Tab-separated table of C-alpha atoms in Angstrom:
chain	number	residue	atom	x	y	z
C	149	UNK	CA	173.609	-26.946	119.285
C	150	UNK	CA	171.547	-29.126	121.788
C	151	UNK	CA	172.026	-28.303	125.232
C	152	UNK	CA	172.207	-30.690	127.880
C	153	UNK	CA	168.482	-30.803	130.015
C	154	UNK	CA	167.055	-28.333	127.302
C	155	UNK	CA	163.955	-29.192	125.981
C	156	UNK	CA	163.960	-28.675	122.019
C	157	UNK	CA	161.471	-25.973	121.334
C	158	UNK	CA	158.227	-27.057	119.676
C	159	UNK	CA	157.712	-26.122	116.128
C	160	UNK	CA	154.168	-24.468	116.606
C	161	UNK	CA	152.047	-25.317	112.566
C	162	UNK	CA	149.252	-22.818	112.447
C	163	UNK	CA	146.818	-25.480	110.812
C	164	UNK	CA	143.334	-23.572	109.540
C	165	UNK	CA	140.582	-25.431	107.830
C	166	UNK	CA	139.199	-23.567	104.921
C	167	UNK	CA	135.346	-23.261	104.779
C	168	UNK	CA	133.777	-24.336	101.845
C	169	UNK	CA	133.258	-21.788	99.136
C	170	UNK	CA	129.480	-22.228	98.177
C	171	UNK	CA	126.317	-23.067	99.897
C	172	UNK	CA	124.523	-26.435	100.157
C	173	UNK	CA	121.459	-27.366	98.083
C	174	UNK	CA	118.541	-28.953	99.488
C	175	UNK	CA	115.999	-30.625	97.727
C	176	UNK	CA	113.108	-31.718	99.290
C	177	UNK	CA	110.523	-33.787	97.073
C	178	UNK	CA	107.506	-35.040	97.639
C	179	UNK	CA	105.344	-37.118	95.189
C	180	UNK	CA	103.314	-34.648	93.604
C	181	UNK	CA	99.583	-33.516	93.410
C	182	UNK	CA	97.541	-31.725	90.597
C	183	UNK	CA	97.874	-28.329	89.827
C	184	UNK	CA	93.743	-27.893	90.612
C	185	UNK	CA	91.210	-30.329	90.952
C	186	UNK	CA	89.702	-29.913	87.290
C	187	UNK	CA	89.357	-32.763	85.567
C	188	UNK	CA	92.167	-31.368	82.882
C	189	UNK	CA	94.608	-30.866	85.727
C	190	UNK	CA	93.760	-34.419	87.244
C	191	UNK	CA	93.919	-35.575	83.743
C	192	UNK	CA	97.575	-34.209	83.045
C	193	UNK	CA	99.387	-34.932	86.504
C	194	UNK	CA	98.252	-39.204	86.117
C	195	UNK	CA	99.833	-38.781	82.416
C	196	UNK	CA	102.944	-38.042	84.371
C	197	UNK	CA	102.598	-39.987	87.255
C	198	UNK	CA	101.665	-43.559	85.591
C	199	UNK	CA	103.735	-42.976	82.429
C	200	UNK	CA	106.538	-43.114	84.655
C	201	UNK	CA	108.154	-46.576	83.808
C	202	UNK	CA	108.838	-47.337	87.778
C	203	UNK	CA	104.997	-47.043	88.957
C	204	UNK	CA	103.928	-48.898	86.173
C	205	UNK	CA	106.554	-50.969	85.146
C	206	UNK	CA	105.345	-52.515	82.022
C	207	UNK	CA	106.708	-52.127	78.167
C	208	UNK	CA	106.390	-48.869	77.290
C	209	UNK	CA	103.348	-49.406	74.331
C	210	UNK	CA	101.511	-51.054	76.997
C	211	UNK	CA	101.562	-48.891	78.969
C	212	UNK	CA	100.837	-46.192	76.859
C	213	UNK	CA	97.754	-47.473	75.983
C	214	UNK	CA	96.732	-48.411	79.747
C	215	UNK	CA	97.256	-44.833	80.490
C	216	UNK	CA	96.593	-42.858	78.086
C	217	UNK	CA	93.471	-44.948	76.422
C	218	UNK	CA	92.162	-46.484	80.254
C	219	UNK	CA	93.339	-44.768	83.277
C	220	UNK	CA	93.098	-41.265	82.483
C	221	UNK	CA	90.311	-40.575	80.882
C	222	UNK	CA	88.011	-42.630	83.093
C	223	UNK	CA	89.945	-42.078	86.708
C	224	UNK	CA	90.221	-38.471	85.862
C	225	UNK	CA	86.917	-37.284	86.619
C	226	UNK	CA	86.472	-39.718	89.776
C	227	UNK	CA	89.866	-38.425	90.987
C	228	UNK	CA	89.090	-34.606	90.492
C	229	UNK	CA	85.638	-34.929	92.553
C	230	UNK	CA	88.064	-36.687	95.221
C	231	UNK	CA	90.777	-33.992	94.825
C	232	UNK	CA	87.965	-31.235	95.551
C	233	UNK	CA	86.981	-33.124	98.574
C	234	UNK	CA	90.815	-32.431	100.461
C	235	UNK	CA	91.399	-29.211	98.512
C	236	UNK	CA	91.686	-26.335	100.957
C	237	UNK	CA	92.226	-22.331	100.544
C	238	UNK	CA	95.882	-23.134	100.565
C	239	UNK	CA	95.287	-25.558	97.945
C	240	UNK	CA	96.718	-29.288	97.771
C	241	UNK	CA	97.383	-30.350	101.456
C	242	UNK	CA	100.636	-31.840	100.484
C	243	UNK	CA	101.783	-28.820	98.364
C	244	UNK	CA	100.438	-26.918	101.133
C	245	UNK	CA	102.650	-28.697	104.144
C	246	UNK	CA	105.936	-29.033	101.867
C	247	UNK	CA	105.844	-25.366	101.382
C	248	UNK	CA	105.628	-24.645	105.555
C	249	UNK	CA	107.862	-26.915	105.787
C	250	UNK	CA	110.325	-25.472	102.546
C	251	UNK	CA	110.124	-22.540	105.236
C	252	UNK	CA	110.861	-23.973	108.559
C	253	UNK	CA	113.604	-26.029	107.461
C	254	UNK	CA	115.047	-22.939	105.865
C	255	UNK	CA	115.414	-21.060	109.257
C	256	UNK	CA	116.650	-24.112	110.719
C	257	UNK	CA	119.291	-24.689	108.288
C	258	UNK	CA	120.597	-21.282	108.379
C	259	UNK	CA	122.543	-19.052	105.285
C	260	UNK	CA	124.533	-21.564	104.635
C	261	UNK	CA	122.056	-23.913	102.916
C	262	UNK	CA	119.182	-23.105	100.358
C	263	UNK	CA	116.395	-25.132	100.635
C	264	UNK	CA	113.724	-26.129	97.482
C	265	UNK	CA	110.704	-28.098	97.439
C	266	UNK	CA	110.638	-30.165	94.419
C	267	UNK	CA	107.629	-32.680	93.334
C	268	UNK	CA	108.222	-35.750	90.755
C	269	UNK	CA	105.136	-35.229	89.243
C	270	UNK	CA	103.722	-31.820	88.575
C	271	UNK	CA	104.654	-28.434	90.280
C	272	UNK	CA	106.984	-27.293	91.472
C	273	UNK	CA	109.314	-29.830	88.981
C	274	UNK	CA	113.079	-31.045	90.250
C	275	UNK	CA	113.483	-29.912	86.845
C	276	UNK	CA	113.076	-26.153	88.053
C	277	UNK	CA	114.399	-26.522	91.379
C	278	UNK	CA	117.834	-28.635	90.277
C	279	UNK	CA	118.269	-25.436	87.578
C	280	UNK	CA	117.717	-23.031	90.486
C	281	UNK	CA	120.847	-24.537	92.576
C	282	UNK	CA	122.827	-24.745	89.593
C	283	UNK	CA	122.909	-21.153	89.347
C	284	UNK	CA	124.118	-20.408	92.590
C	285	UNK	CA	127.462	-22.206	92.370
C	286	UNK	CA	126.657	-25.077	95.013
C	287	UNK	CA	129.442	-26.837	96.649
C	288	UNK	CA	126.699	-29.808	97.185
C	289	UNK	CA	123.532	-30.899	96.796
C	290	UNK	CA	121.539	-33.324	99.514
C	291	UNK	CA	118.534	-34.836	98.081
C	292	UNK	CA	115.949	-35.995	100.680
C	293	UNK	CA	112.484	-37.926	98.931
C	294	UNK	CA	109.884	-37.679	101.405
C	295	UNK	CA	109.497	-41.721	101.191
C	296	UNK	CA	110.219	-42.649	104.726
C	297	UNK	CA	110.610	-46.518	103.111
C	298	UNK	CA	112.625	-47.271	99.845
C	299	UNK	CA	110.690	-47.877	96.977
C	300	UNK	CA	111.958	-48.126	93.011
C	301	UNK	CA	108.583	-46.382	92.328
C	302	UNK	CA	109.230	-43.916	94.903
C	303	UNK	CA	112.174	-42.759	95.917
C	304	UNK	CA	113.903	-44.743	92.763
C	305	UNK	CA	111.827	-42.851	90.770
C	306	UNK	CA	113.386	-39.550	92.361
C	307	UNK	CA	116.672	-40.818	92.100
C	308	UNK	CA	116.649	-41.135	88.538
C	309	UNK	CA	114.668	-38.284	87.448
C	310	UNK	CA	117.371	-36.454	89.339
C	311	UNK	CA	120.531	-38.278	87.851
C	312	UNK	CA	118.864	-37.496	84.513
C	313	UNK	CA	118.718	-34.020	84.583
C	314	UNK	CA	122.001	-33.699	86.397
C	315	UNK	CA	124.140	-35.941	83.593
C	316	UNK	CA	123.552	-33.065	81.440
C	317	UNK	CA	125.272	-30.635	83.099
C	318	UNK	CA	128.777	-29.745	82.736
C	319	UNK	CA	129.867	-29.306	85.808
C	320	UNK	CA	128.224	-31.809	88.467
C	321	UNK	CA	128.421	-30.780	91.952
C	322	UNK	CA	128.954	-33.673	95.074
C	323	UNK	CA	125.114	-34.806	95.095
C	324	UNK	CA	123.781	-37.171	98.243
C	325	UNK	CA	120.907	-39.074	98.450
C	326	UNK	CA	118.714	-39.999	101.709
C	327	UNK	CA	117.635	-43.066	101.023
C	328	UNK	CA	114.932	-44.017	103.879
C	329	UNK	CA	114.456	-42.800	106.996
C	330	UNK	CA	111.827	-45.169	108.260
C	331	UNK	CA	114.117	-46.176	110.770
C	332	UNK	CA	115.201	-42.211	112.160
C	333	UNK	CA	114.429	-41.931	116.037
C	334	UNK	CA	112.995	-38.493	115.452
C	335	UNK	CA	110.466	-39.700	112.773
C	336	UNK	CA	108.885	-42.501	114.712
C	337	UNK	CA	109.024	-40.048	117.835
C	338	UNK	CA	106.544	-38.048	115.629
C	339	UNK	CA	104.053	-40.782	115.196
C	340	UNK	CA	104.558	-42.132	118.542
C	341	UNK	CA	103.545	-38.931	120.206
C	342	UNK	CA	100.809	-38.674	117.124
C	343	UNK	CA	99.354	-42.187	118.340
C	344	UNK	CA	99.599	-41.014	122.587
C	345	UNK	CA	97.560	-38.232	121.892
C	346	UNK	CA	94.606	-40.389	120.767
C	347	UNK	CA	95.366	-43.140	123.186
C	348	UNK	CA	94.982	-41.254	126.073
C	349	UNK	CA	91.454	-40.235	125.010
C	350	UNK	CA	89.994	-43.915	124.156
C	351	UNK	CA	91.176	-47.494	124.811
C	352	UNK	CA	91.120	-48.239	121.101
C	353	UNK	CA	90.175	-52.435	120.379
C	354	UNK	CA	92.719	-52.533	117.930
C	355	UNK	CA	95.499	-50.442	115.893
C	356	UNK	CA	95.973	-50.376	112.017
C	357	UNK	CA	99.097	-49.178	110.327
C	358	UNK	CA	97.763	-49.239	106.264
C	359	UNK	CA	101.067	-48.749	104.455
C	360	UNK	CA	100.642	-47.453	100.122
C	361	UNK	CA	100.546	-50.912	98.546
C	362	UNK	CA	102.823	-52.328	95.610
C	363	UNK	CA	102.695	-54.858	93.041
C	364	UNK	CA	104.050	-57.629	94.266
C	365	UNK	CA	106.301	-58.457	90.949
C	366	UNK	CA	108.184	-54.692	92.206
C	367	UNK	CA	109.257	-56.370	95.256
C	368	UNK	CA	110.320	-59.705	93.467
C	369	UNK	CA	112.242	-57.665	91.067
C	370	UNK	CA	114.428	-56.026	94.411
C	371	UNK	CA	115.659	-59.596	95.275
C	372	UNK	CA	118.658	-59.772	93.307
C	373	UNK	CA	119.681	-63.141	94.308
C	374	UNK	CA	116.376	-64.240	93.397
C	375	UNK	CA	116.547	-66.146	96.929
C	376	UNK	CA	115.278	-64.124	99.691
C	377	UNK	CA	112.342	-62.691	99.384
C	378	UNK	CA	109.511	-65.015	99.783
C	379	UNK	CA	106.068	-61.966	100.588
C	380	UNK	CA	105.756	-63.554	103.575
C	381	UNK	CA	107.599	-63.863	106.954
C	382	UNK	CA	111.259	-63.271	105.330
C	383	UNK	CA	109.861	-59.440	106.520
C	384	UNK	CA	109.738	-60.446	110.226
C	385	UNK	CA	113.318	-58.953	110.344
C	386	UNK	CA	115.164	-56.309	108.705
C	387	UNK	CA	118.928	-57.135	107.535
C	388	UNK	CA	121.257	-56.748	104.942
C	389	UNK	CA	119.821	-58.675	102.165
C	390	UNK	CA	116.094	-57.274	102.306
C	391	UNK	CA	117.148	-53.922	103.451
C	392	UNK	CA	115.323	-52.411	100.513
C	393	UNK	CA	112.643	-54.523	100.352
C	394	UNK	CA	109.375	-52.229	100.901
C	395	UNK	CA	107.253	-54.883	102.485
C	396	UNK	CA	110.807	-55.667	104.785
C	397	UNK	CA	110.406	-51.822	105.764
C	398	UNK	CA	107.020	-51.485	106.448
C	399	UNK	CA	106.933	-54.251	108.758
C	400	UNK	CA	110.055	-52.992	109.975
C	401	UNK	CA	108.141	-49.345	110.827
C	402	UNK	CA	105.320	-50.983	112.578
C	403	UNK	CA	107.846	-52.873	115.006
C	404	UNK	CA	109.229	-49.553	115.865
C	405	UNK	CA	106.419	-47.945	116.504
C	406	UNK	CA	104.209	-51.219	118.602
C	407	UNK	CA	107.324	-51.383	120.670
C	408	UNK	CA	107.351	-47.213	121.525
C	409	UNK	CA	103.509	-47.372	121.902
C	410	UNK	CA	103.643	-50.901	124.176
C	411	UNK	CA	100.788	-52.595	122.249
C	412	UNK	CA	100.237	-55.950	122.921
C	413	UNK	CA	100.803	-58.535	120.349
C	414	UNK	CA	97.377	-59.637	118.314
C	415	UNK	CA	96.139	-55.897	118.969
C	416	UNK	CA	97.868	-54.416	115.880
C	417	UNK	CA	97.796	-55.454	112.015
C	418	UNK	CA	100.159	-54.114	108.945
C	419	UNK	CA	98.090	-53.872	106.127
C	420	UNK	CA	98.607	-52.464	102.345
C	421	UNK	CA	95.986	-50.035	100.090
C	422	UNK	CA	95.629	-48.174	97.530
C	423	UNK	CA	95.745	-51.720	94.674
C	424	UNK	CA	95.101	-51.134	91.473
C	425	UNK	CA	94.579	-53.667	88.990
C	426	UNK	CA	94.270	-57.693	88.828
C	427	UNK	CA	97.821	-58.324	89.499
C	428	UNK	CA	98.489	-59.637	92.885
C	429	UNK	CA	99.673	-56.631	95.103
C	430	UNK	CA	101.578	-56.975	98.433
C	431	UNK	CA	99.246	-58.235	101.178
C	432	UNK	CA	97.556	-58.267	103.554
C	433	UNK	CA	94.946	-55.642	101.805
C	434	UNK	CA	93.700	-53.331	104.061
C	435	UNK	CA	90.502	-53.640	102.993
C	436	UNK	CA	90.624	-57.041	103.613
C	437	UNK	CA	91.596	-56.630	106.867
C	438	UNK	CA	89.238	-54.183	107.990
C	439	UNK	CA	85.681	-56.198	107.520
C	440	UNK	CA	87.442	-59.619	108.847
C	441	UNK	CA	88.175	-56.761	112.382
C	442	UNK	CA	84.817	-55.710	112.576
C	443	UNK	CA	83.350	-59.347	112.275
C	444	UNK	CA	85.779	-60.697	114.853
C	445	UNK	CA	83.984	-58.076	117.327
C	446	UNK	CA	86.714	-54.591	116.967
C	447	UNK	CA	84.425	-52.068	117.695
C	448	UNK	CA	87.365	-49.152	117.728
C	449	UNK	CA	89.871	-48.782	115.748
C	450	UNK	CA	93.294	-46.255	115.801
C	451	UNK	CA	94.547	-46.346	112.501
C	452	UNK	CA	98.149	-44.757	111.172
C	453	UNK	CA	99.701	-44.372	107.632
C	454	UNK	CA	103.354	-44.326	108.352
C	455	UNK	CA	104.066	-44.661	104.769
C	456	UNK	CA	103.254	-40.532	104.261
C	457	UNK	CA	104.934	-37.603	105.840
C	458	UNK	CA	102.154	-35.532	104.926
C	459	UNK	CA	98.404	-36.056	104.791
C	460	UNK	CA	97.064	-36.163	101.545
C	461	UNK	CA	94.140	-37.669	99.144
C	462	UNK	CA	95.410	-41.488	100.542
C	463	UNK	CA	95.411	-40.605	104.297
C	464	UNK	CA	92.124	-38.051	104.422
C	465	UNK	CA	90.020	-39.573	101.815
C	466	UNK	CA	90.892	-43.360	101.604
C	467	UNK	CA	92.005	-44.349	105.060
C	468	UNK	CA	89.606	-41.006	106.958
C	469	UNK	CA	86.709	-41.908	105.002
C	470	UNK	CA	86.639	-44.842	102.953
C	471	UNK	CA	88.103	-47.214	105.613
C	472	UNK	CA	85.891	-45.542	108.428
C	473	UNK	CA	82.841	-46.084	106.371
C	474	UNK	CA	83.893	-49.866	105.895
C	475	UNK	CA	84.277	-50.652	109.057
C	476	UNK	CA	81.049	-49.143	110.175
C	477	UNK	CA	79.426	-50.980	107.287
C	478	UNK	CA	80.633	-54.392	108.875
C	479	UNK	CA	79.699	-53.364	112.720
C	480	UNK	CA	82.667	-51.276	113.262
C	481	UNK	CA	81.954	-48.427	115.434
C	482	UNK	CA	84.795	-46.252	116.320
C	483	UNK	CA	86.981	-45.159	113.776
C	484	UNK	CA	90.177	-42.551	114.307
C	485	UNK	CA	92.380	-41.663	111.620
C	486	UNK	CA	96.370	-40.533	113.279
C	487	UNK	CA	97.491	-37.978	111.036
C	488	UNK	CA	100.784	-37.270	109.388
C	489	UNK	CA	103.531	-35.469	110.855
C	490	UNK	CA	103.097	-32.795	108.195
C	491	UNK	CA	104.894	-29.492	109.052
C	492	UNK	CA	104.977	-30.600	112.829
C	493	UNK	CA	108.406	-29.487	114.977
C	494	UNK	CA	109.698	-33.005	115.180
C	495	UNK	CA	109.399	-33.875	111.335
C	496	UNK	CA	111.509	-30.030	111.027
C	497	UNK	CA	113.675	-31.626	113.399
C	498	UNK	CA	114.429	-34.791	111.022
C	499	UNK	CA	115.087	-33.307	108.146
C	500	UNK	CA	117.682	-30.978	109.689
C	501	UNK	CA	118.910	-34.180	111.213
C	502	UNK	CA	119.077	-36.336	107.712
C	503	UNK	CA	120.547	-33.064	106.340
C	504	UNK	CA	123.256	-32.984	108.654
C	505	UNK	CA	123.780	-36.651	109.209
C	506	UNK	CA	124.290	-36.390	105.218
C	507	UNK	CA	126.589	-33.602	105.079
């Protein structure tokens, strides 16, 4: 019976949130890299890497016969005396930093996560690391490519190679994707305070940011609408319709970092490398760009790759020493390479932040 000026008592719910039962799965993958630099090795891991429908996206007989009866046995034997160049006592430079970093993002991540490093191409597979989570009853699994920008021949690639092996399994765990990261605070932080450190040692003429190049046709293929993307300045801004357009991205990065670094405009260029073939590829070329600097009077040049996480044959050999040597060649005389974040703090510090931004 209620009682006049009596408060009703409170009905006190004990309310406990259940932790989940398993661990988290992270897979980290990079591109890939040869298992040694012998020709057989370089041989076997551009089989893989160009027979893979999203780099080269032609009909599959075509490219067959590109690849198998062209590429590879000519490039092979250039690539492996390249591939000895970077290779180190720890072996591939990129294997090499995505195992430190397999490590440090382990101990960041604690006992409640298990962390694999995974390449598309090569070793260690996503094959062998997807298997490895599936045995230890994972509640999830976060995959993060190591493709700051969205690509189809990149992190699309990783996407489905992942999807594939996963659809045959029985029992298919909650699986998240990161899908770029070009825009994360903590990543350009890392090449911001990459780019200071060389800054405060020279007044550099001008700054390069050389992003991996594309055929154009892969970028006209991303425009769904068949309306927006034009290669040219529909990439001055980054919205909802281009949002996955690579070019959009990289010019996107470049923003980002000028604006951290305060370089004046007409002091920096966005550039693309690494064509291959006749078809047109998304411009400007890099190598294009670098002779018209040296003959407008650039004597010094500071030049990032913001489109790798970790150094690696395109950032030590082909921007380090090919570009430096072409821009000498044409009167250039100061030449710096900025080098990836590789198992640096800060990039640690991202990936625990995409992990648990994911989760």
């Amino acid at each position: 019976m209620e009682v006049p000026g009596q408060a009703l008592p409170v009905l006190q719910q004990s309310i406990s949130v259940q932790k989940q039962p398993g661990k988290t799965g992270v897979l980290i993958v990079n591109l890939g890299t040869p298992d040694s630099p012998s020709v057989p090795d370089v041989r076997k891991y551009l089989r893989e890497f160009l027979m893979d429908g999203r780099v080269i996206d032609i009909p599959v007989v075509s490219r067959t016969f590109l690849v198998n009866g062209i590429i590879a046995p000519f490039r092979a034997p250039k690539s492996a005396k390249v591939y000895g160049e970077v290779w180190t006592v720890n072996g591939s430079p990129l294997k090499h930093y995505g195992e430190v970093v397999e490590r440090e993002l382990q101990k960041e991540l604690g006992d409640d996560y298990v962390v694999k490093l995974a390449m598309r191409y090569q070793n260690p597979s996503i094959d062998v690391g997807l298997s490895a989570f599936q045995q230890l009853g994972l509640t999830e699994i976060i995959v993060i490519p190591f493709f700051p920008q969205y690509a189809s021949a990149s992190t699309g690639s990783v996407y489905e190679k992942v999807m594939e092996i996963v659809g045959k399994w029985q029992v298919i765990p909650q699986i998240r994707f990161t899908n770029r990261f070009s825009d994360h605070p903590k990543f350009i932080e890392g090449f911001v305070r990459l780019g200071r450190k060389y800054m405060a040692q020279e007044d550099y003429d001008h700054v390069l940011f050389s992003y991996h190049g594309l055929p154009e046709r892969q970028i006209l293929k991303g425009d769904v609408t068949g309306k927006v993307c034009k290669l040219g300045d529909c990439c001055d801004s980054l919205h909802a319709m281009n949002q996955y357009c690579y070019r959009a991205q990289c010019f996107d990065t470049t923003r980002r970092l000028v604006k951290e670094l305060d370089i004046p405009e007409g002091k920096y260029t966005t550039c693309f490398q690494s064509r291959l073939g006749k078809n047109p590829w998304i411009q400007p070329y890099t190598d294009d760009v670098i002779p018209q600097l040296a003959r407008q009077g650039v004597k010094s040049v500071l030049a990032f790759s913001p489109a790798f996480v970790a150094d690696c044959l395109e950032t030590i050999i082909e921007v380090g020493v090919e570009y430096r040597e072409l821009f000498e060649k044409h009167g250039g005389e100061r030449w710096q390479l900025v080098e990836s974040l590789n198992d640096s703090p800060i990039w640690i510090e991202t990936l625990v932040d995409l992990v648990k931004r994911t989760a």
